[in-house]
Tab-separated table of C-alpha atoms and ligand atoms in Angstrom:
chain	number	residue	atom	x	y	z
Y	1	ARG	CA	-14.554	-48.608	-37.907
Y	2	GLY	CA	-12.022	-51.352	-37.581
Y	3	GLY	CA	-10.006	-49.935	-34.687
Y	4	ALA	CA	-9.810	-51.816	-31.417
Y	5	PRO	CA	-12.877	-50.755	-29.420
Y	6	SER	CA	-12.389	-49.536	-25.877
Y	7	ASN	CA	-13.272	-51.614	-22.906
Y	8	ILE	CA	-15.827	-49.919	-20.707
Y	9	PHE	CA	-16.230	-49.991	-16.981
Y	10	ILE	CA	-19.671	-49.129	-15.634
Y	11	TYR	CA	-20.435	-48.552	-11.994
Y	12	GLY	CA	-23.119	-47.156	-9.737
Y	13	THR	CA	-25.252	-48.283	-6.803
Y	14	THR	CA	-27.975	-50.926	-7.252
Y	15	GLY	CA	-31.114	-50.084	-9.162
Y	16	THR	CA	-29.617	-47.230	-11.152
Y	17	GLY	CA	-30.335	-48.938	-14.466
Y	18	LYS	CA	-26.901	-50.311	-15.348
Y	19	THR	CA	-28.112	-53.733	-16.404
Y	20	ALA	CA	-31.283	-52.539	-18.106
Y	21	VAL	CA	-29.586	-49.737	-20.030
Y	22	THR	CA	-26.634	-51.882	-21.120
Y	23	LYS	CA	-28.934	-54.606	-22.463
Y	24	GLN	CA	-31.072	-52.033	-24.232
Y	25	VAL	CA	-28.066	-50.362	-25.862
Y	26	LEU	CA	-26.668	-53.710	-26.999
Y	27	SER	CA	-29.872	-54.818	-28.628
Y	28	LYS	CA	-30.130	-51.464	-30.399
Y	29	LEU	CA	-26.548	-51.817	-31.606
Y	30	LYS	CA	-27.332	-55.279	-32.900
Y	31	GLU	CA	-30.352	-53.988	-34.809
Y	32	ARG	CA	-28.342	-51.199	-36.313
Y	33	ALA	CA	-25.483	-53.490	-37.258
Y	34	GLU	CA	-27.913	-55.881	-38.927
Y	35	SER	CA	-29.579	-53.160	-40.920
Y	36	ARG	CA	-26.202	-52.031	-42.211
Y	37	ASP	CA	-24.856	-55.525	-42.744
Y	38	LEU	CA	-22.050	-55.093	-40.227
Y	39	ALA	CA	-20.690	-57.977	-38.187
Y	40	PHE	CA	-21.580	-57.585	-34.548
Y	41	LYS	CA	-21.914	-60.139	-31.744
Y	42	TYR	CA	-22.378	-59.841	-28.060
Y	43	SER	CA	-22.517	-61.988	-25.027
Y	44	TYR	CA	-24.110	-61.006	-21.745
Y	45	MET	CA	-23.310	-62.878	-18.553
Y	46	ASN	CA	-24.027	-62.323	-14.902
Y	47	CYS	CA	-20.918	-63.228	-12.955
Y	48	GLN	CA	-22.877	-64.267	-9.910
Y	49	HIS	CA	-23.451	-67.487	-11.826
Y	50	VAL	CA	-20.705	-67.418	-14.414
Y	51	ASP	CA	-17.814	-67.281	-11.996
Y	52	THR	CA	-14.947	-69.402	-13.303
Y	53	LYS	CA	-12.759	-68.957	-16.371
Y	54	TYR	CA	-14.159	-72.236	-17.637
Y	55	ARG	CA	-17.755	-71.053	-17.369
Y	56	VAL	CA	-16.973	-67.696	-18.950
Y	57	LEU	CA	-15.385	-69.327	-21.963
Y	58	THR	CA	-18.104	-71.941	-22.281
Y	59	GLN	CA	-20.710	-69.209	-22.264
Y	60	LEU	CA	-18.791	-67.219	-24.874
Y	61	CYS	CA	-18.586	-70.292	-27.080
Y	62	GLU	CA	-22.297	-71.028	-26.756
Y	63	ASP	CA	-23.212	-67.464	-27.616
Y	64	ILE	CA	-21.395	-67.641	-30.941
Y	65	GLY	CA	-22.851	-71.050	-31.617
Y	66	ILE	CA	-20.055	-73.485	-30.833
Y	67	ASP	CA	-20.844	-76.492	-28.707
Y	68	VAL	CA	-18.443	-77.348	-25.934
Y	69	PRO	CA	-18.841	-80.380	-23.707
Y	70	PHE	CA	-19.803	-79.504	-20.167
Y	71	THR	CA	-16.615	-80.854	-18.642
Y	72	GLY	CA	-13.498	-82.613	-19.714
Y	73	LEU	CA	-11.823	-80.112	-21.996
Y	74	HIS	CA	-8.730	-78.312	-20.883
Y	75	PHE	CA	-9.170	-74.565	-20.552
Y	76	ASP	CA	-6.533	-73.789	-23.173
Y	77	VAL	CA	-8.401	-75.972	-25.644
Y	78	ILE	CA	-11.685	-74.119	-25.151
Y	79	TYR	CA	-9.881	-70.792	-25.333
Y	80	GLN	CA	-8.317	-71.791	-28.607
Y	81	LYS	CA	-11.641	-73.015	-30.005
Y	82	PHE	CA	-13.336	-69.747	-29.131
Y	83	LYS	CA	-10.537	-67.629	-30.513
Y	84	GLU	CA	-10.499	-69.461	-33.817
Y	85	ALA	CA	-14.271	-69.445	-34.181
Y	86	LEU	CA	-14.420	-65.746	-33.363
Y	87	ASP	CA	-11.664	-64.935	-35.830
Y	88	ASP	CA	-13.579	-66.863	-38.501
Y	89	LEU	CA	-16.562	-64.593	-37.931
Y	90	ASP	CA	-14.490	-61.505	-38.581
Y	91	THR	CA	-16.578	-59.507	-36.180
Y	92	LEU	CA	-16.697	-57.075	-33.323
Y	93	HIS	CA	-17.662	-58.909	-30.169
Y	94	VAL	CA	-18.838	-57.191	-26.997
Y	95	THR	CA	-18.572	-59.241	-23.825
Y	96	VAL	CA	-20.662	-57.921	-20.966
Y	97	LEU	CA	-19.591	-59.064	-17.525
Y	98	ASP	CA	-22.343	-57.922	-15.185
Y	99	GLU	CA	-21.516	-57.987	-11.459
Y	100	VAL	CA	-17.908	-58.364	-12.566
Y	101	ASP	CA	-16.683	-58.032	-8.978
Y	102	MET	CA	-18.005	-61.549	-8.314
Y	103	LEU	CA	-15.866	-62.947	-11.101
Y	104	TYR	CA	-12.826	-61.024	-9.947
Y	105	LYS	CA	-13.183	-62.334	-6.408
Y	106	LYS	CA	-13.418	-65.948	-7.498
Y	107	SER	CA	-11.227	-65.911	-10.585
Y	108	SER	CA	-9.226	-62.777	-11.277
Y	109	GLU	CA	-7.413	-64.802	-13.921
Y	110	SER	CA	-10.529	-64.885	-16.127
Y	111	LEU	CA	-10.534	-61.136	-16.297
Y	112	TYR	CA	-6.888	-61.049	-17.073
Y	113	VAL	CA	-7.312	-63.543	-19.891
Y	114	LEU	CA	-10.251	-61.646	-21.369
Y	115	THR	CA	-8.614	-58.242	-21.262
Y	116	ARG	CA	-5.661	-59.664	-23.150
Y	117	MET	CA	-7.604	-61.543	-25.777
Y	118	ASN	CA	-7.376	-58.783	-28.400
Y	119	SER	CA	-3.661	-59.338	-28.757
Y	120	ASP	CA	-4.389	-62.986	-29.627
Y	121	LEU	CA	-7.102	-62.233	-32.173
Y	122	GLU	CA	-6.284	-61.605	-35.788
Y	123	SER	CA	-9.384	-60.568	-37.686
Y	124	SER	CA	-11.957	-60.043	-34.924
Y	125	LYS	CA	-12.007	-57.583	-32.029
Y	126	ILE	CA	-13.353	-58.013	-28.576
Y	127	SER	CA	-14.525	-55.297	-26.244
Y	128	ILE	CA	-15.342	-55.888	-22.603
Y	129	ILE	CA	-17.977	-54.100	-20.617
Y	130	GLY	CA	-17.587	-54.679	-16.893
Y	131	ILE	CA	-20.464	-53.650	-14.638
Y	132	THR	CA	-20.491	-53.430	-10.869
Y	133	ASN	CA	-22.713	-52.165	-8.049
Y	134	ASP	CA	-19.677	-51.884	-5.852
Y	135	VAL	CA	-18.419	-48.335	-6.189
Y	136	ASN	CA	-15.147	-49.179	-4.440
Y	137	PHE	CA	-14.402	-52.165	-6.636
Y	138	LYS	CA	-12.078	-50.335	-8.987
Y	139	GLU	CA	-9.640	-49.595	-6.197
Y	140	THR	CA	-9.318	-53.294	-5.396
Y	141	LEU	CA	-8.508	-54.296	-8.982
Y	142	ASP	CA	-5.092	-55.487	-10.003
Y	143	PRO	CA	-3.523	-52.432	-11.729
Y	144	ARG	CA	-2.932	-54.322	-14.982
Y	145	ILE	CA	-6.555	-55.335	-15.221
Y	146	ARG	CA	-7.767	-51.946	-14.038
Y	147	SER	CA	-6.021	-49.949	-16.720
Y	148	SER	CA	-7.307	-52.276	-19.392
Y	149	LEU	CA	-10.860	-52.667	-18.139
Y	150	SER	CA	-11.444	-49.002	-17.452
Y	151	GLU	CA	-10.232	-47.491	-20.696
Y	152	GLU	CA	-13.558	-45.734	-20.547
Y	153	GLU	CA	-15.759	-45.302	-17.519
Y	154	ILE	CA	-19.422	-44.605	-17.107
Y	155	VAL	CA	-20.897	-43.729	-13.753
Y	156	PHE	CA	-24.630	-44.305	-13.248
Y	157	SER	CA	-25.917	-41.793	-10.776
Y	158	PRO	CA	-28.966	-42.408	-8.579
Y	159	TYR	CA	-32.330	-41.704	-10.162
Y	160	THR	CA	-34.135	-38.622	-8.937
Y	161	ALA	CA	-37.725	-38.904	-7.715
Y	162	GLU	CA	-38.827	-37.314	-10.971
Y	163	GLN	CA	-37.009	-39.854	-13.119
Y	164	LEU	CA	-38.375	-42.687	-11.018
Y	165	ASN	CA	-41.800	-41.213	-11.503
Y	166	ASP	CA	-41.330	-41.410	-15.276
Y	167	ILE	CA	-40.165	-45.024	-15.090
Y	168	LEU	CA	-43.099	-46.048	-12.911
Y	169	THR	CA	-45.627	-44.189	-15.011
Y	170	GLN	CA	-44.384	-45.893	-18.135
Y	171	ARG	CA	-44.499	-49.314	-16.498
Y	172	SER	CA	-47.881	-48.849	-14.923
Y	173	ASP	CA	-49.393	-47.811	-18.241
Y	174	VAL	CA	-48.507	-51.279	-19.461
Y	175	ALA	CA	-49.155	-53.229	-16.272
Y	176	PHE	CA	-52.376	-51.782	-14.879
Y	177	HIS	CA	-55.818	-50.933	-16.183
Y	178	LYS	CA	-56.508	-47.253	-16.250
Y	179	GLY	CA	-57.636	-45.794	-12.953
Y	180	ILE	CA	-56.499	-48.716	-10.766
Y	181	LEU	CA	-53.733	-46.694	-9.151
Y	182	GLU	CA	-55.104	-44.035	-6.851
Y	183	PHE	CA	-53.655	-40.559	-7.239
Y	184	GLY	CA	-50.378	-40.238	-5.288
Y	185	VAL	CA	-49.401	-43.907	-5.395
Y	186	ILE	CA	-46.715	-43.472	-8.033
Y	187	ASN	CA	-45.408	-40.341	-6.369
Y	188	LEU	CA	-45.033	-42.160	-3.085
Y	189	CYS	CA	-43.257	-45.138	-4.643
Y	190	SER	CA	-40.896	-42.782	-6.480
Y	191	ALA	CA	-40.167	-40.781	-3.350
Y	192	VAL	CA	-39.271	-43.928	-1.405
Y	193	GLY	CA	-36.967	-45.145	-4.182
Y	194	ALA	CA	-35.300	-41.758	-4.356
Y	195	GLN	CA	-34.593	-41.938	-0.639
Y	196	GLN	CA	-33.136	-45.406	-1.120
Y	197	HIS	CA	-30.176	-44.064	-3.107
Y	198	GLY	CA	-32.298	-43.596	-6.244
Y	199	ASP	CA	-33.086	-47.278	-6.563
Y	200	ALA	CA	-35.534	-48.020	-9.395
Y	201	ARG	CA	-35.804	-51.635	-8.318
Y	202	ARG	CA	-37.015	-50.520	-4.924
Y	203	SER	CA	-39.701	-48.285	-6.428
Y	204	LEU	CA	-40.865	-50.963	-8.845
Y	205	ASP	CA	-40.978	-53.633	-6.127
Y	206	LEU	CA	-42.969	-51.318	-3.943
Y	207	LEU	CA	-45.541	-50.706	-6.630
Y	208	ARG	CA	-45.764	-54.398	-7.462
Y	209	VAL	CA	-46.143	-55.523	-3.835
Y	210	ALA	CA	-48.692	-52.764	-3.151
Y	211	ALA	CA	-50.764	-53.979	-6.102
Y	212	GLU	CA	-50.490	-57.583	-4.918
Y	213	LEU	CA	-51.666	-56.598	-1.451
Y	214	ALA	CA	-54.619	-54.737	-2.913
Y	215	GLU	CA	-55.530	-57.661	-5.123
Y	216	ARG	CA	-55.264	-60.203	-2.330
Y	217	ASN	CA	-57.485	-57.985	-0.252
Y	218	GLY	CA	-60.078	-57.727	-2.992
Y	219	ASP	CA	-59.675	-53.933	-3.107
Y	220	GLU	CA	-60.543	-52.237	-6.349
Y	221	LYS	CA	-57.879	-49.584	-6.189
Y	222	VAL	CA	-54.261	-49.449	-5.116
Y	223	THR	CA	-53.920	-46.725	-2.500
Y	224	GLU	CA	-51.134	-45.079	-0.525
Y	225	ILE	CA	-52.098	-47.308	2.392
Y	226	HIS	CA	-51.201	-50.357	0.312
Y	227	VAL	CA	-47.869	-48.753	-0.509
Y	228	ARG	CA	-47.126	-48.178	3.185
Y	229	LYS	CA	-48.002	-51.784	3.943
Y	230	ALA	CA	-45.865	-52.953	1.034
Y	231	GLN	CA	-42.981	-50.967	2.455
Y	232	GLN	CA	-43.262	-52.880	5.715
Y	233	VAL	CA	-43.429	-56.210	3.921
Y	234	ILE	CA	-40.329	-55.424	1.865
Y	235	GLU	CA	-38.339	-54.123	4.818
Y	236	ARG	CA	-39.261	-57.155	6.848
Y	237	ASN	CA	-38.155	-59.485	4.064
Y	238	THR	CA	-34.843	-57.700	3.680
Y	239	VAL	CA	-34.085	-57.938	7.400
Y	240	ILE	CA	-34.960	-61.634	7.438
Y	241	GLU	CA	-32.831	-62.259	4.375
Y	242	VAL	CA	-29.808	-60.508	5.886
Y	243	LEU	CA	-30.162	-62.287	9.231
Y	244	THR	CA	-30.695	-65.701	7.655
Y	245	SER	CA	-27.528	-65.439	5.620
Y	246	LEU	CA	-25.273	-64.653	8.606
Y	247	PRO	CA	-22.575	-67.238	9.417
Y	248	ILE	CA	-23.345	-69.469	12.382
Y	249	GLN	CA	-20.897	-67.797	14.784
Y	250	THR	CA	-22.347	-64.377	14.041
Y	251	LYS	CA	-25.813	-65.790	14.562
Y	252	ALA	CA	-24.718	-67.159	17.950
Y	253	VAL	CA	-23.512	-63.676	18.919
Y	254	LEU	CA	-26.794	-62.226	17.708
Y	255	GLN	CA	-28.650	-64.767	19.786
Y	256	ALA	CA	-26.631	-63.797	22.859
Y	257	ILE	CA	-27.581	-60.158	22.295
Y	258	PHE	CA	-31.207	-61.118	21.763
Y	259	MET	CA	-31.330	-63.122	24.989
Y	260	GLY	CA	-29.369	-60.530	26.937
Y	261	GLU	CA	-31.708	-57.760	25.890
Y	262	GLY	CA	-34.610	-59.776	27.178
Y	263	LYS	CA	-33.040	-59.717	30.639
Y	264	THR	CA	-31.525	-56.317	31.281
Y	265	GLU	CA	-31.937	-52.863	29.844
Y	266	ALA	CA	-28.350	-52.111	29.031
Y	267	ILE	CA	-26.391	-55.081	27.790
Y	268	THR	CA	-22.598	-54.771	27.371
Y	269	THR	CA	-19.974	-56.624	25.359
Y	270	GLY	CA	-19.027	-58.531	28.539
Y	271	ASP	CA	-22.612	-59.713	29.039
Y	272	VAL	CA	-22.843	-60.751	25.431
Y	273	TYR	CA	-19.669	-62.792	25.656
Y	274	GLU	CA	-20.867	-64.585	28.763
Y	275	ILE	CA	-24.167	-65.611	27.204
Y	276	TYR	CA	-22.477	-66.374	23.881
Y	277	SER	CA	-20.109	-68.842	25.610
Y	278	LYS	CA	-23.029	-70.628	27.233
Y	279	ILE	CA	-24.845	-70.870	23.927
Y	280	CYS	CA	-21.769	-72.324	22.246
Y	281	LYS	CA	-21.423	-74.988	24.949
Y	282	LEU	CA	-25.066	-75.944	24.659
Y	283	VAL	CA	-25.079	-76.299	20.890
Y	284	ARG	CA	-21.475	-77.516	20.603
Y	285	LEU	CA	-19.951	-74.642	18.706
Y	286	ASP	CA	-16.329	-73.585	19.088
Y	287	ILE	CA	-16.046	-70.681	21.495
Y	288	LEU	CA	-14.204	-67.802	19.840
Y	289	THR	CA	-11.976	-65.380	21.744
Y	290	THR	CA	-13.413	-62.136	23.145
Y	291	ARG	CA	-11.515	-60.320	20.472
Y	292	ARG	CA	-13.111	-62.275	17.632
Y	293	VAL	CA	-16.518	-61.880	19.190
Y	294	GLY	CA	-15.775	-58.140	19.385
Y	295	ASP	CA	-15.164	-58.210	15.634
Y	296	LEU	CA	-18.452	-60.000	15.023
Y	297	ILE	CA	-20.238	-57.411	17.153
Y	298	ASN	CA	-18.695	-54.708	14.986
Y	299	GLU	CA	-19.888	-56.508	11.873
Y	300	LEU	CA	-23.435	-56.640	13.211
Y	301	ASP	CA	-23.114	-52.934	13.935
Y	302	MET	CA	-21.950	-52.197	10.399
Y	303	LEU	CA	-24.855	-54.164	8.975
Y	304	GLY	CA	-27.193	-51.954	10.995
Y	305	ILE	CA	-28.578	-54.895	12.970
Y	306	ILE	CA	-27.370	-53.530	16.300
Y	307	THR	CA	-25.859	-50.339	17.643
Y	308	ALA	CA	-22.756	-50.671	19.790
Y	309	GLN	CA	-21.747	-47.580	21.707
Y	310	VAL	CA	-18.466	-47.295	23.580
Y	311	ILE	CA	-19.160	-46.654	27.283
Y	312	SER	CA	-15.757	-47.086	28.913
Y	313	LYS	CA	-12.187	-47.854	28.117
Y	314	GLY	CA	-11.287	-49.581	31.344
Y	315	ARG	CA	-8.682	-52.220	32.060
Y	316	GLY	CA	-10.705	-54.949	30.404
Y	317	GLY	CA	-10.559	-53.107	27.055
Y	318	ARG	CA	-13.387	-51.122	25.551
Y	319	SER	CA	-16.802	-51.944	26.788
Y	320	LYS	CA	-19.776	-51.181	24.595
Y	321	ARG	CA	-23.459	-50.871	25.226
Y	322	ILE	CA	-25.407	-52.883	22.722
Y	323	HIS	CA	-28.892	-52.519	21.331
Y	324	LEU	CA	-30.769	-54.484	18.724
Y	325	THR	CA	-32.115	-52.115	16.089
Y	326	VAL	CA	-34.212	-54.630	14.179
Y	327	PRO	CA	-37.519	-55.962	15.490
Y	328	HIS	CA	-37.100	-58.717	18.099
Y	329	ARG	CA	-39.825	-60.772	16.481
Y	330	GLN	CA	-37.846	-61.050	13.259
Y	331	VAL	CA	-34.628	-61.957	15.056
Y	332	ARG	CA	-36.463	-64.664	16.941
Y	333	GLU	CA	-38.040	-65.982	13.770
Y	334	VAL	CA	-34.648	-66.360	12.085
Y	335	LEU	CA	-32.940	-67.926	15.112
Y	336	GLU	CA	-35.787	-70.370	15.562
Y	337	SER	CA	-35.412	-71.513	12.001
Y	338	ASP	CA	-31.718	-72.325	12.534
Y	339	PHE	CA	-31.565	-76.019	13.347
Y	340	ARG	CA	-28.712	-75.660	15.848
Y	341	LEU	CA	-29.589	-72.431	17.566
Y	342	SER	CA	-33.308	-73.160	17.811
Y	343	LYS	CA	-32.486	-75.595	20.633
Y	344	ILE	CA	-31.567	-72.673	22.858
Y	345	PHE	CA	-35.194	-71.587	22.974
Y	346	GLU	CA	-36.089	-74.915	24.556
Y	347	VAL	CA	-33.617	-74.409	27.413
Y	348	ASP	CA	-35.237	-73.001	30.556
Y	349	SER	CA	-32.582	-70.535	31.555
Y	350	ILE	CA	-29.242	-69.583	30.201
O	401	ADP	N1	-34.416	-46.068	-17.457
O	401	ADP	C1	-35.220	-47.087	-17.097
O	401	ADP	N2	-36.417	-47.266	-17.704
O	401	ADP	C2	-37.211	-48.284	-17.337
O	401	ADP	N3	-36.929	-49.181	-16.386
O	401	ADP	C3	-35.753	-49.047	-15.755
O	401	ADP	C4	-34.842	-48.000	-16.086
O	401	ADP	N4	-33.758	-48.111	-15.286
O	401	ADP	C5	-33.977	-49.159	-14.494
O	401	ADP	N5	-35.169	-49.739	-14.763
O	401	ADP	C6	-35.730	-50.898	-14.087
O	401	ADP	O1	-35.355	-50.834	-12.708
O	401	ADP	C7	-34.912	-52.096	-12.247
O	401	ADP	C8	-33.478	-52.007	-11.782
O	401	ADP	O2	-32.640	-51.675	-12.867
O	401	ADP	P1	-31.276	-52.455	-13.174
O	401	ADP	O3	-30.856	-52.125	-14.527
O	401	ADP	O4	-31.433	-53.909	-12.832
O	401	ADP	O5	-30.308	-51.758	-12.099
O	401	ADP	P2	-28.778	-52.079	-11.767
O	401	ADP	O6	-28.292	-53.069	-12.766
O	401	ADP	O7	-28.095	-50.754	-11.845
O	401	ADP	O8	-28.787	-52.621	-10.354
O	401	ADP	C9	-35.108	-53.072	-13.384
O	401	ADP	O9	-36.351	-53.713	-13.209
O	401	ADP	C10	-35.107	-52.180	-14.604
O	401	ADP	O10	-35.872	-52.753	-15.641
O	402	MG	MG1	-27.518	-54.992	-12.396
């Protein structure tokens, strides 16, 4: 209607349909605009990959059909090019920044530039949709950006088991021959997703992996047993992924806990530090202070990899009793695949 459109801020936990729904709505808007001969453009980018102001602008240019060289142009030049080209189109442009928290962390300036672009445009209008899985992200935003980005807010709440059931039923009608899924399979996948903060991705993955397991096994039907197995496969993969991505010092602490648990029943922060120091000497890592190692232990606790329970507050500071909560086999697998830490398993005693 010609007025400046609001920017929209969308948030909710993972798998609640933010990305899927936003894309769907945009393509519907585009259809409708076309059928009524209205100017409408949009650009979707995932800020995990598009994470500098240069990349954002390059992407925007490409999406309205202007070529920019990969490198070499000054940012202001690209900005100007985009602005002029957009103004020539005399259009409404919606810029979707999915996982916008990633962009903000690496280049808050990009967001600032984008939220101010309307005041530079003459005949076109730009509206920004920022999406994030991080429900606390808004609080960390620079107030100037926050007020502009969240002119309107949409919260995506977790899917209920019933809604997940609908999504899975719809998908499976397309993906599977009739009668392949045994009764109860979809219900189980939906129930698991609902427990995992209403995560549709989790439910869909579960169904997909269950079907793959059945196929690999030469079974004619997908049963609840396949779903249970799939659940184990997925959980195992998530644990391995989390452990593999830990920084080396945290991994060394984890290794100390792993080795300590093999020796005694109740391992304490003091024990961990002792073994950790030996590991560091053997693989030539800097030895951090007890305090820093305490922080890393807390991080492992927060990630749910260990539990650390305070047992005394003696002169030496707080001592905690530590337990690994993830399967030892998986911890070992990850540590053995680390080229530095794997050496420790070749040492006779530590
Ligand atoms: N309402 C829905 N109907 C059909 N599929 C959906 C729906 N919501 C989510 N999905 C599917 O669930 C998965 C996760 O959704 P997604 O939009 O990526 O979540 P988010 O972006 O909130 O993390 C995707 O595969 C998506 O296609
Ligand atoms: Mg998403």
